[in-house]
PDB file of C-alpha atoms in Angstrom:
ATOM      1  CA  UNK A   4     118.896  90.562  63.204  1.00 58.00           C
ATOM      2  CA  UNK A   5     116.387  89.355  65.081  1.00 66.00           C
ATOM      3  CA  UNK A   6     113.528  90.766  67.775  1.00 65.00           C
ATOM      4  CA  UNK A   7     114.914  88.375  70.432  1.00 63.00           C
ATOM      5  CA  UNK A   8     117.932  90.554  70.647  1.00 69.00           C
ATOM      6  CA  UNK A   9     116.458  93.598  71.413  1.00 71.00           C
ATOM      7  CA  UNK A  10     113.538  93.070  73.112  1.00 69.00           C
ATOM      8  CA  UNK A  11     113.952  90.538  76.691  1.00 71.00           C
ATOM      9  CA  UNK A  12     111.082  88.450  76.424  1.00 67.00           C
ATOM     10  CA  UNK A  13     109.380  87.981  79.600  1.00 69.00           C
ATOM     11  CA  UNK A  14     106.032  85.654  80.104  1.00 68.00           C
ATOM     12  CA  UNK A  15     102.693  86.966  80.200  1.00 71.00           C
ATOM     13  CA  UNK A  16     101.264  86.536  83.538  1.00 76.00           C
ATOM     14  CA  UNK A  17      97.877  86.508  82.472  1.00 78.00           C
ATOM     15  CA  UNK A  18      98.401  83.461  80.408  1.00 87.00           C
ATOM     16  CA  UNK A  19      97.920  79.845  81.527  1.00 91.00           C
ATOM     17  CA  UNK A  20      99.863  77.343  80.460  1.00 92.00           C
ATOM     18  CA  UNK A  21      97.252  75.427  77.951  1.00 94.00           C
ATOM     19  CA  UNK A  22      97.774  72.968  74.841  1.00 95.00           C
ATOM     20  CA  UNK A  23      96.329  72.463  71.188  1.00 96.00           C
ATOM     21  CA  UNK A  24      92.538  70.670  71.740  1.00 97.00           C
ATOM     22  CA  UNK A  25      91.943  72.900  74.926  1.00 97.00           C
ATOM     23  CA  UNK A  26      89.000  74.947  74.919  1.00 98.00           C
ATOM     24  CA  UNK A  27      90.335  78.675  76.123  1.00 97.00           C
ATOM     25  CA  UNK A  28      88.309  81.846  76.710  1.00 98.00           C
ATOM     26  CA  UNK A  29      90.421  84.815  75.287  1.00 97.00           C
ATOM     27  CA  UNK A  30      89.354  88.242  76.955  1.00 97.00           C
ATOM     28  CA  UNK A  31      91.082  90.766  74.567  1.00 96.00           C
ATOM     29  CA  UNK A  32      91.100  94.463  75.157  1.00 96.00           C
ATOM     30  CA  UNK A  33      89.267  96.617  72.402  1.00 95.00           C
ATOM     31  CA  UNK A  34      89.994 100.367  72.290  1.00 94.00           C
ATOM     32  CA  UNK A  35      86.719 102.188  70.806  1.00 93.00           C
ATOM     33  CA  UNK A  36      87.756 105.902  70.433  1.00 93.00           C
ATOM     34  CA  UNK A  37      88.277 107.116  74.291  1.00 94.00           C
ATOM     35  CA  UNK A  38      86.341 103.841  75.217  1.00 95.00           C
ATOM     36  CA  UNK A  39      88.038 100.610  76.671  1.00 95.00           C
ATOM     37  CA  UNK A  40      85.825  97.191  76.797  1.00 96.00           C
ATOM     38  CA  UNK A  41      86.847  93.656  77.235  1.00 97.00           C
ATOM     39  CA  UNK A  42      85.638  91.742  74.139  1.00 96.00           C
ATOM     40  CA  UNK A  43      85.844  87.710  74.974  1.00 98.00           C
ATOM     41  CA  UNK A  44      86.189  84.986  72.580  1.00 97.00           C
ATOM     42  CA  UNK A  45      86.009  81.799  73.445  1.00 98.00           C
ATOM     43  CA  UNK A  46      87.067  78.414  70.609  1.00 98.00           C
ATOM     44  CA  UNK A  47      89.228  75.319  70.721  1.00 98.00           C
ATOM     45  CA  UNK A  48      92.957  76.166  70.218  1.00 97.00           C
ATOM     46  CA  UNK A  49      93.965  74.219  66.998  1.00 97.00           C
ATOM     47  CA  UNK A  50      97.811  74.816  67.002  1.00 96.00           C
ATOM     48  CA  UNK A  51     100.395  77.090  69.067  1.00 95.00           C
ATOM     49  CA  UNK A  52     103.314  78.800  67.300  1.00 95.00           C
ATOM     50  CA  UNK A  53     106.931  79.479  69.082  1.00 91.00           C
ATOM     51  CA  UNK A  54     109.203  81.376  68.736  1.00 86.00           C
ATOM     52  CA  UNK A  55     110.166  84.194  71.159  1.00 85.00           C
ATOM     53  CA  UNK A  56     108.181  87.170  71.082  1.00 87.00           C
ATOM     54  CA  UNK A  57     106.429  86.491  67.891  1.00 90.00           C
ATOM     55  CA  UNK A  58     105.002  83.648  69.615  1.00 92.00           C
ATOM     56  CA  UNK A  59     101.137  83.312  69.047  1.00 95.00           C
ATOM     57  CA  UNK A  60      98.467  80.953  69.505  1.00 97.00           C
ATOM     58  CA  UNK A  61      95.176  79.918  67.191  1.00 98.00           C
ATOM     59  CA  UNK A  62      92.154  79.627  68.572  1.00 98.00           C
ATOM     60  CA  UNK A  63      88.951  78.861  66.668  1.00 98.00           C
ATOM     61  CA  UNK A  64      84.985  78.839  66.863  1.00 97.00           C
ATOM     62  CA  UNK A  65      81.681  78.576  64.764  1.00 96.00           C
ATOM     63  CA  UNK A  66      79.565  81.691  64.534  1.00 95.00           C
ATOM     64  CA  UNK A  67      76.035  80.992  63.675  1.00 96.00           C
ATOM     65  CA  UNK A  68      77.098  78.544  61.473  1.00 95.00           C
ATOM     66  CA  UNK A  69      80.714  79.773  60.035  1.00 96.00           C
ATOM     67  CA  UNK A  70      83.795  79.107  61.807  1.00 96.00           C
ATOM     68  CA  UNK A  71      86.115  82.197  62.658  1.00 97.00           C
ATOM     69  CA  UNK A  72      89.576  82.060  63.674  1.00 97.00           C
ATOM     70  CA  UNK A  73      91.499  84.143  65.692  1.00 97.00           C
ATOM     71  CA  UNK A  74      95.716  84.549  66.126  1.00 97.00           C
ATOM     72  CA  UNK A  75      96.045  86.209  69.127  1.00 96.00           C
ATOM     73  CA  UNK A  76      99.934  87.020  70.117  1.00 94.00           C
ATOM     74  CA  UNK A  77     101.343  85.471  73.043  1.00 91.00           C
ATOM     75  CA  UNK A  78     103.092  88.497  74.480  1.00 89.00           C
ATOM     76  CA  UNK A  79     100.596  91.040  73.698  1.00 90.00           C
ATOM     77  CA  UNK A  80      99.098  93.871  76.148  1.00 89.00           C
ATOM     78  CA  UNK A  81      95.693  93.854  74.188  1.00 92.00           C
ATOM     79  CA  UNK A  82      95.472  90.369  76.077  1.00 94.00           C
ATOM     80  CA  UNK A  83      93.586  90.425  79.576  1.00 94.00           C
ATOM     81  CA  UNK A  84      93.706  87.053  80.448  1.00 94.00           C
ATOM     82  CA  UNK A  85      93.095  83.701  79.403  1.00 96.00           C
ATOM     83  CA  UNK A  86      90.962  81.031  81.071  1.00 96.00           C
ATOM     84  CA  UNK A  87      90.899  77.268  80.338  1.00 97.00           C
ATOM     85  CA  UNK A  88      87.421  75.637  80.210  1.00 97.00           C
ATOM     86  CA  UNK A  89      88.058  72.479  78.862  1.00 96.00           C
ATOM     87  CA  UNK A  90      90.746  70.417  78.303  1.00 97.00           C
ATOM     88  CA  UNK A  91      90.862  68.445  75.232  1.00 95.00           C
ATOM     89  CA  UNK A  92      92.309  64.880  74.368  1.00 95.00           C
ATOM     90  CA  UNK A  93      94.218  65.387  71.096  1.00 95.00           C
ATOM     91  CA  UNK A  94      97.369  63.344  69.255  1.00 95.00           C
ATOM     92  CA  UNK A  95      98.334  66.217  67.162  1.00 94.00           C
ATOM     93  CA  UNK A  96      99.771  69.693  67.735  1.00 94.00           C
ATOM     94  CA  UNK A  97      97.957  71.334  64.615  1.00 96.00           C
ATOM     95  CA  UNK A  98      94.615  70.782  64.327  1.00 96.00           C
ATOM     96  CA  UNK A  99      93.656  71.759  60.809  1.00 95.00           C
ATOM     97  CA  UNK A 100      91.725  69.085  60.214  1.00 94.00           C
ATOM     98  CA  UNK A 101      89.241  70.810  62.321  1.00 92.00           C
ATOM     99  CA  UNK A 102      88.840  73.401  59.621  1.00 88.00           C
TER     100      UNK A 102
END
């Protein structure tokens, strides 16, 4: 069985559409206790998975000198919104080369 046929998967509105190379800032919701905050991270998206509502998207950056990647899910609520900075110039769909 899969998700798809329970769940009717709907877009997230406060996604752009954006491709692998482009530089995206991801504003994710973190729950602290009673506390809410928006927590932003901001990389180069090195490859974009489909497939319904598991759907998710990589995006990766380098922290004082160590690269951290992220795999944020396209359809989740945790997800504020998305901005493109920067769009990037790439012949591939995965970039692990970046790694």
């Amino acid at each position: 069985m899969d998700a798809d046929s329970y769940v009717e998967v709907k877009p997230n509105r406060n996604i752009p559409s954006f491709r692998s190379g482009d530089t995206v800032r991801v504003h994710v919701k973190i729950v602290e206790g009673e506390r809410e905050r928006i927590q932003v991270f901001e990389g180069v998206v090195i490859r974009k998975k489909r497939g319904g509502i598991n759907s998710n998207f990589t995006v990766r950056r380098v922290s004082h000198g160590i690269g951290v990647e992220r795999v944020f899910p396209y359809h989740s609520p945790l997800i504020a919104k998305v901005e493109v900075t920067k769009v990037g110039r790439v012949r591939r769909a995965r970039l692990y080369y970046l790694r």
